[in-house]
CSV table of C-alpha atoms in Angstrom, one decimal:
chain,number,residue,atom,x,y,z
J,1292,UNK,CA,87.9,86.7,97.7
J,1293,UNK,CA,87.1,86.4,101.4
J,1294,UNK,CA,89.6,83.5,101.4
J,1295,UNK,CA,91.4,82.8,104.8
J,1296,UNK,CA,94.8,81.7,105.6
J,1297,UNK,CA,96.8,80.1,108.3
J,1298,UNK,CA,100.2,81.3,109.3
J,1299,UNK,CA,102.8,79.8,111.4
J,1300,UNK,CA,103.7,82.1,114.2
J,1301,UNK,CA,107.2,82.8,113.2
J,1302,UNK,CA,106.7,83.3,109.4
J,1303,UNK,CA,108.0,86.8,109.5
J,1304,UNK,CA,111.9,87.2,110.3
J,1305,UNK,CA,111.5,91.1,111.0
J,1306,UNK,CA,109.4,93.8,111.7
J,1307,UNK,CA,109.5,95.0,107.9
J,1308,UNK,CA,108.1,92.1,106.7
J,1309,UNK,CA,105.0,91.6,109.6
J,1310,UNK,CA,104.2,95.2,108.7
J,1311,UNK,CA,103.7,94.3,104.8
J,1312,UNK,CA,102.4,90.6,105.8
J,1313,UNK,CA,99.9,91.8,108.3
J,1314,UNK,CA,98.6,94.3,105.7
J,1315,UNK,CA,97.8,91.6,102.9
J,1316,UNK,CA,94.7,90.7,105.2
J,1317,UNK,CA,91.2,92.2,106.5
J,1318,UNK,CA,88.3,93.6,105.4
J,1319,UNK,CA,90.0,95.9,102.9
J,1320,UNK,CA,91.9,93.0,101.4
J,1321,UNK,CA,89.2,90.5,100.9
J,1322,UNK,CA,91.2,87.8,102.9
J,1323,UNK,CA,91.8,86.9,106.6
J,1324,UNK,CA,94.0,85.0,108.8
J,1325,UNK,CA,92.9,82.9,110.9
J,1326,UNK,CA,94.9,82.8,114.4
J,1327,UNK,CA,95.4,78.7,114.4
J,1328,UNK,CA,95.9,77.3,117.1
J,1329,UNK,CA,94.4,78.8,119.9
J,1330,UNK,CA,97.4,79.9,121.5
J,1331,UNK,CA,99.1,81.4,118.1
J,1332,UNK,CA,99.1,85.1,119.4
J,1333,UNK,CA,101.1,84.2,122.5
J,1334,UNK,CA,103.5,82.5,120.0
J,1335,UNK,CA,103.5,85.3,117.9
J,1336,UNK,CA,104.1,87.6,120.3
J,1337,UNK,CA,106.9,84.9,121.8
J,1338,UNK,CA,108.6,85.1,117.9
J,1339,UNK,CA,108.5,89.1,118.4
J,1340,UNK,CA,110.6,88.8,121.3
J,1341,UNK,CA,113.6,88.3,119.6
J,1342,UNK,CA,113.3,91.7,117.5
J,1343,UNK,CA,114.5,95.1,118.6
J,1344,UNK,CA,112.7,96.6,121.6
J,1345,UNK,CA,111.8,99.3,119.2
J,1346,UNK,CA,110.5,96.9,116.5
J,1347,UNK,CA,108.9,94.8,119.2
J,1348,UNK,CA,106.7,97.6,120.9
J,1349,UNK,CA,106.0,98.6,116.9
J,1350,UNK,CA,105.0,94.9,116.0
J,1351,UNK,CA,102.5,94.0,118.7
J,1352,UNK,CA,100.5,97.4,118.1
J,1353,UNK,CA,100.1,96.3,114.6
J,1354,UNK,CA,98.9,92.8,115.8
J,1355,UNK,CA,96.7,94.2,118.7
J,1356,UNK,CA,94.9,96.8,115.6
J,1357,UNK,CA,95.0,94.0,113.2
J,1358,UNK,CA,92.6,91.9,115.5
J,1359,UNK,CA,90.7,94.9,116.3
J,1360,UNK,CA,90.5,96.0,112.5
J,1361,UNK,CA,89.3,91.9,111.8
J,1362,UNK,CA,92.0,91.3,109.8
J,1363,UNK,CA,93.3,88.6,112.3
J,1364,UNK,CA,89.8,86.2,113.4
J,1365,UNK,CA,89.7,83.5,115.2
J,1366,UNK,CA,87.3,80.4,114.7
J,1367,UNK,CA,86.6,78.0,117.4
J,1368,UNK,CA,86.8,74.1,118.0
J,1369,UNK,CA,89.7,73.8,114.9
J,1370,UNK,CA,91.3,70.6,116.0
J,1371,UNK,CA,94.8,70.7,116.7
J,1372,UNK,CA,97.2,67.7,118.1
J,1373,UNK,CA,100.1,68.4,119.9
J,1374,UNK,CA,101.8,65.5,118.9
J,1375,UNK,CA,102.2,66.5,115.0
J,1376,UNK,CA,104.2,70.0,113.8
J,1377,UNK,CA,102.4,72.8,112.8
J,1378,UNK,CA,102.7,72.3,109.0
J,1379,UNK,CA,101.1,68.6,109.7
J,1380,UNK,CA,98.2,70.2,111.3
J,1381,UNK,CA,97.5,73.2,109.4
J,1382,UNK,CA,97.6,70.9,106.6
J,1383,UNK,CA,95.5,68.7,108.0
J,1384,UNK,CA,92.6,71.3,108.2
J,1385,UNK,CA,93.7,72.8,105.0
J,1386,UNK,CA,92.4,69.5,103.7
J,1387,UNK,CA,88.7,70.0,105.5
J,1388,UNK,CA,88.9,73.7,103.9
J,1389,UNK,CA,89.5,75.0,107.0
J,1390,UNK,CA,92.0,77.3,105.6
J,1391,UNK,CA,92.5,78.3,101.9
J,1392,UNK,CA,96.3,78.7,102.1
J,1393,UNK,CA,99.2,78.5,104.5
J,1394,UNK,CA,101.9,80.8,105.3
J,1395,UNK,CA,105.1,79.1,106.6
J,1396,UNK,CA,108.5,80.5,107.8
J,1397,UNK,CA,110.9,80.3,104.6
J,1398,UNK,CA,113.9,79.0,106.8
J,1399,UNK,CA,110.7,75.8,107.3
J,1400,UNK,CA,111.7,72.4,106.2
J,1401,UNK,CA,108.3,72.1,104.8
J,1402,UNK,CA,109.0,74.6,102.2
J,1403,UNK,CA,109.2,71.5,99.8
J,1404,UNK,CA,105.9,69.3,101.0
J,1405,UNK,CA,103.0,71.4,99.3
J,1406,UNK,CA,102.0,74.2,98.2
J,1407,UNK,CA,103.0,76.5,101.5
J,1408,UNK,CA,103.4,80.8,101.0
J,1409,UNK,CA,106.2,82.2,102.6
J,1410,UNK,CA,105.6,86.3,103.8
J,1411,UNK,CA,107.5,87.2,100.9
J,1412,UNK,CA,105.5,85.1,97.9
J,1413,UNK,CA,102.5,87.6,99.1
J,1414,UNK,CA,102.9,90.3,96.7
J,1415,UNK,CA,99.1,90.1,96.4
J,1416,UNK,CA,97.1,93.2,95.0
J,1417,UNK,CA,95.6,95.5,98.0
J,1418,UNK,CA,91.9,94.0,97.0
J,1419,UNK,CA,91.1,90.9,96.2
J,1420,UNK,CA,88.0,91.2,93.4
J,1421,UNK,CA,85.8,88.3,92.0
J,1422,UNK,CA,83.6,87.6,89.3
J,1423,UNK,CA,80.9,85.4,90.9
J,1424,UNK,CA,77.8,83.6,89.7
J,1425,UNK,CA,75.1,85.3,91.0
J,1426,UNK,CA,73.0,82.7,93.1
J,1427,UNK,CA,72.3,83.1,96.8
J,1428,UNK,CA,75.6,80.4,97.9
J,1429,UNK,CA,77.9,82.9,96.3
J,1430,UNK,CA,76.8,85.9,97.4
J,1431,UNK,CA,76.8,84.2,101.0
J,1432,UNK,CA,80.8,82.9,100.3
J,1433,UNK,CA,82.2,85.7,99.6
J,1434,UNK,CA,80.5,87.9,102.2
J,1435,UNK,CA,80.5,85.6,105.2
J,1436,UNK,CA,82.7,87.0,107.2
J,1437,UNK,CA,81.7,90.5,107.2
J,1438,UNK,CA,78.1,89.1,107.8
J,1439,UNK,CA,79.9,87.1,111.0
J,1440,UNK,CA,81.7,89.5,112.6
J,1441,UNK,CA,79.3,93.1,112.5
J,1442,UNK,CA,77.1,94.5,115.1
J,1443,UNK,CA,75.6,96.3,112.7
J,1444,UNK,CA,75.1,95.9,109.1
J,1445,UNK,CA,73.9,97.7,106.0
J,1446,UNK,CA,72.3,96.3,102.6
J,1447,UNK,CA,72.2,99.3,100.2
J,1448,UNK,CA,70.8,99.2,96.7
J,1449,UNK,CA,68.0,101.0,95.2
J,1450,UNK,CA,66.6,98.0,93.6
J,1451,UNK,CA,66.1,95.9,97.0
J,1452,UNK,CA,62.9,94.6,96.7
J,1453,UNK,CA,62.5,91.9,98.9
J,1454,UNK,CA,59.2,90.9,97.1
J,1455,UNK,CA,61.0,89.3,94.2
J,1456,UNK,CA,62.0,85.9,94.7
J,1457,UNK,CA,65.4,86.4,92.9
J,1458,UNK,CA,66.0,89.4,95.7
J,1459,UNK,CA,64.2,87.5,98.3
J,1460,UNK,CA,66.2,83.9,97.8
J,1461,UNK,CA,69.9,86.1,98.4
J,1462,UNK,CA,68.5,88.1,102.0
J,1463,UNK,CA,67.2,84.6,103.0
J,1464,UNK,CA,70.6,83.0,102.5
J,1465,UNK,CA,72.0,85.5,103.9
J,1466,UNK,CA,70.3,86.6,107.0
J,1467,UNK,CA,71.0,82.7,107.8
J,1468,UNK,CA,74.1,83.5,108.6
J,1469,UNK,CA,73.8,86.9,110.1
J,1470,UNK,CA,71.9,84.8,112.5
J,1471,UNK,CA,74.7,83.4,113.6
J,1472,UNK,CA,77.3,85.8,114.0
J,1473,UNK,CA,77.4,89.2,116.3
J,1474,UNK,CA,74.8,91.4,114.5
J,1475,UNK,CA,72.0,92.9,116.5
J,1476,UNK,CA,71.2,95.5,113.7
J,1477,UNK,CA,70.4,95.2,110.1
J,1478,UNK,CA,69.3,97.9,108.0
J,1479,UNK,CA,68.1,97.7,104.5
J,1480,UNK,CA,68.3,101.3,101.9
J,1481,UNK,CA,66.1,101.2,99.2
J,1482,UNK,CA,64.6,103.3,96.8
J,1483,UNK,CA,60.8,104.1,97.3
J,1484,UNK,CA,60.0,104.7,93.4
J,1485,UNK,CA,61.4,101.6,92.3
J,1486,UNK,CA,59.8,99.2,95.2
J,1487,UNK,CA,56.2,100.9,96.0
J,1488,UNK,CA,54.5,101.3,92.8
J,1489,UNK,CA,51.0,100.8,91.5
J,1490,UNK,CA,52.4,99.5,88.2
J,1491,UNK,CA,53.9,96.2,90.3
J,1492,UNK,CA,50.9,96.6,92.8
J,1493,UNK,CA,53.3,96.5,95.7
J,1494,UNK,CA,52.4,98.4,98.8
J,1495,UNK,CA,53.9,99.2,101.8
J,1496,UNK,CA,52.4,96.5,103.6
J,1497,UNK,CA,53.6,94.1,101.0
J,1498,UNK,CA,57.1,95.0,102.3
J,1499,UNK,CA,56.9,94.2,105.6
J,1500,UNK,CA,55.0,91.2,105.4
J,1501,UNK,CA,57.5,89.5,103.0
J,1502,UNK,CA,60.3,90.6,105.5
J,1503,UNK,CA,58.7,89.4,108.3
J,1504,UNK,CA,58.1,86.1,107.0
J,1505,UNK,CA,61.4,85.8,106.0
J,1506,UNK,CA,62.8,86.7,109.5
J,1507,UNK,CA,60.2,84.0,111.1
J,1508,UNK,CA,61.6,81.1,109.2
J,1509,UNK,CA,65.2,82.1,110.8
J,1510,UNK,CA,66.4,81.2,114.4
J,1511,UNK,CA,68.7,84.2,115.7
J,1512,UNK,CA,70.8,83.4,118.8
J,1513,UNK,CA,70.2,87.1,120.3
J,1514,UNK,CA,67.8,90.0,119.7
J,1515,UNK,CA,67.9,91.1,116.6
J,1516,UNK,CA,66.6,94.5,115.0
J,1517,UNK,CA,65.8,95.1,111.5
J,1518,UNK,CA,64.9,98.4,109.8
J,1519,UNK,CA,63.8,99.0,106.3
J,1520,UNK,CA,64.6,102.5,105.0
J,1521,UNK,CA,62.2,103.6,101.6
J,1522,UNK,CA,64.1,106.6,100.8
J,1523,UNK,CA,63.7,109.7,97.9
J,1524,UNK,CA,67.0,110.4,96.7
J,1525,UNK,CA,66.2,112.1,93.0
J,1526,UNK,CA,67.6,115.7,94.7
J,1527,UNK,CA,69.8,114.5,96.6
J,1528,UNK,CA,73.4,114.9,96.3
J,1529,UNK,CA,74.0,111.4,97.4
J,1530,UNK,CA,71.5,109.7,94.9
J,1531,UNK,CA,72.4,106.0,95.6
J,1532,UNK,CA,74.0,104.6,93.0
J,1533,UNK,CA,76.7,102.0,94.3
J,1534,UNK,CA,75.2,98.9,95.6
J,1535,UNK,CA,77.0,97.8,98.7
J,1536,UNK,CA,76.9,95.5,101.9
J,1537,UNK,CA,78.3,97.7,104.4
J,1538,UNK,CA,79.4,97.9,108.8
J,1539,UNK,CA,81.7,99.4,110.5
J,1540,UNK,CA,84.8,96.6,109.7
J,1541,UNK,CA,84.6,96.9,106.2
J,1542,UNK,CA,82.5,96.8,102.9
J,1543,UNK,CA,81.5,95.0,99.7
J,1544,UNK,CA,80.7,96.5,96.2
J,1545,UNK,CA,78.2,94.2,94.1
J,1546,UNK,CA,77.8,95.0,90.6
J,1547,UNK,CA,74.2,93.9,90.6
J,1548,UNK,CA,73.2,94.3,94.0
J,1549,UNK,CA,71.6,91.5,95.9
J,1550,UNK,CA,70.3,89.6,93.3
J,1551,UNK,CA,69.9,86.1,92.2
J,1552,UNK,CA,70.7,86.0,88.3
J,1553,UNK,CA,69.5,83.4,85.8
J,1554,UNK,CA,71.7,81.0,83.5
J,1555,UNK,CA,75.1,81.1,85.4
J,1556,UNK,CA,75.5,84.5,84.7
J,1557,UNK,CA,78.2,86.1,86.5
J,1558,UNK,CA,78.6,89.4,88.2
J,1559,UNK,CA,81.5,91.6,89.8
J,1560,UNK,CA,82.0,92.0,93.5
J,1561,UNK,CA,84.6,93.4,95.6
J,1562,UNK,CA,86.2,95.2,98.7
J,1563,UNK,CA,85.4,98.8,99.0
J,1564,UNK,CA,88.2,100.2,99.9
J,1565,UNK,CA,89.5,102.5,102.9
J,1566,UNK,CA,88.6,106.1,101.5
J,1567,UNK,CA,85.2,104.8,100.0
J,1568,UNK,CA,84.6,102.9,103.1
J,1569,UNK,CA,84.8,106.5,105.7
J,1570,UNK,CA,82.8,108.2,102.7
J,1571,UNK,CA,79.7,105.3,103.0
J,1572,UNK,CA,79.9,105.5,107.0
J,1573,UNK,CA,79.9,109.0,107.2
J,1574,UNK,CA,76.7,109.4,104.6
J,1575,UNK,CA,75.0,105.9,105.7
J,1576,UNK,CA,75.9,105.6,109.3
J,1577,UNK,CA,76.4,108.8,110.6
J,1578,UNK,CA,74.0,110.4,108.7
J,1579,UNK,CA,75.8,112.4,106.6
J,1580,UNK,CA,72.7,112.9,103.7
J,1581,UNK,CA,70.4,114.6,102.6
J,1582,UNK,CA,68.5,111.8,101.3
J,1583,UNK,CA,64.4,111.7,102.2
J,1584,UNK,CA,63.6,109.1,104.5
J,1585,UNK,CA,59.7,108.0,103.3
J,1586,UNK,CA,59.0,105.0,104.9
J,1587,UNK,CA,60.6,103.2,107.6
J,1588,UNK,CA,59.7,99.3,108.5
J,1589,UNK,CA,61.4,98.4,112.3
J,1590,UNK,CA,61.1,94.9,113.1
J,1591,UNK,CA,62.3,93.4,116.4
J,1592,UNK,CA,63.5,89.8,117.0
J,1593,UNK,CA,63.4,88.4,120.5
């Protein structure tokens, strides 16, 4: 999961096969392609111009939505020299883990040098599931990109106390990358009973000190708002029981929530997919809930 491929800009020999390609990839998927070089989606779009009128008008919507839906990302300074073919080069990068596959045209004369895809080796399931080890570099592989590319993002699980080191270690590892990417809102759902209780002695105050030290010992490159949501969901028709990193682009299950795990043990994580996705915005972005809000922590960065 959240493995990213290269794809030579004429892999796809009609507008059948860029429709089922392009769909193998995104937030739903698990996977992205990465638009190498720089100057792939002219190229692309130069391929497409040999197709249908029809076909081409139909193929460079689906590439314009692609890149909107982030199934199609870019990443700067990947080197790239003209003098070598693209197979050399993507190779080449492949090498440095750049990339974690490449997609060639099948007509390609480096079908036999490697292990290249063609469009129609892709008979991949929709969603691309894991079982990780649950320690705070996995958690942060398999969700980098969605932590990368979001405005806004969403850490539900009723367990997230950011209190305990084994919760703690995973937001730290993770917000280091947030800090990095396009997010300017984070927001945190948790449930009140199971973090603020006298039996664990943690208070309110607890909470907000632990998350702002954690956000002190991280250098974001823009302002940066953070909002911890203590909620009371036991009447509630939408009692939070799915533990999920959420935005607007897509969506993560974890089996265990955000949680570091001892001896090597493993858990499951995934894509949510489309239908599940619209239901979580609607409740946890739009505010579709009747869930009680107790306690709200805003912290502001910058």
């Amino acid at each position: 999961m959240n493995e990213n491929f290269a794809s030579e800009p004429n892999c796809c020999e009609n507008m059948h096969e860029f429709r089922h390609f392009l769909e193998r990839f995104g937030p739903y998927a698990g996977r992205y392609l990465i638009a190498y070089p720089k100057d792939w989606f002219k190229e692309v779009e130069a391929h497409i111009g040999s197709w249908g009128e029809l076909d081409q008008v139909r193929a460079k919507t689906l590439l314009r939505r692609a890149r909107e839906n982030a199934a199609i990302l870019t990443k700067p300074n990947l080197i790239w020299d003209g003098s070598k073919s693209w197979f050399d080069n993507a190779v080449e990068r492949a090498v440095e883990r750049d990339f974690d596959g490449i997609i060639i045209a099948r007509r390609s004369d480096s079908l036999s040098r490697g292990n290249a895809h063609t469009c129609d080796d892709l008979e991949w399931p929709p969603t691309a599931e894991e079982r990780i080890i649950a320690i705070p570099e996995e958690y942060v592989r398999v969700s980098r990109f969605l932590l990368l590319i979001s405005y806004e993002l969403f850490f539900i699980d009723p367990y997230l106390n950011p209190c305990k080191q084994s919760i703690s270690s995973v937001i730290e590892k993770m917000l280091q990358v947030v800090a990095k990417g396009k997010c300017h809102r984070l927001v945190f759902w948790s449930r009140t009973s199971n973090i603020i209780d006298t039996r664990n002695g943690i208070t309110l105050d607890d909470v907000e000190n632990k998350l702002r030290k954690i956000i002190s010992e991280i250098e974001f490159k823009h302002d940066f708002k953070l909002e911890f949501l203590l909620v009371d969901d036991d009447r509630s028709r939408e009692r939070m029981h799915g533990r999920y990193l959420l935005s607007i682009k897509g969506g993560l299950r974890l089996d265990q929530g955000f949680q570091q795990l001892p001896k090597g043990r493993k858990v499951e994580v995934g894509p949510v997919g489309r239908a599940t996705h619209e239901e979580l915005i609607r409740i946890f972005l739009d505010g579709a809930h009747d869930i009680q809000i107790d306690h709200r922590i805003n912290i502001n960065v910058g």
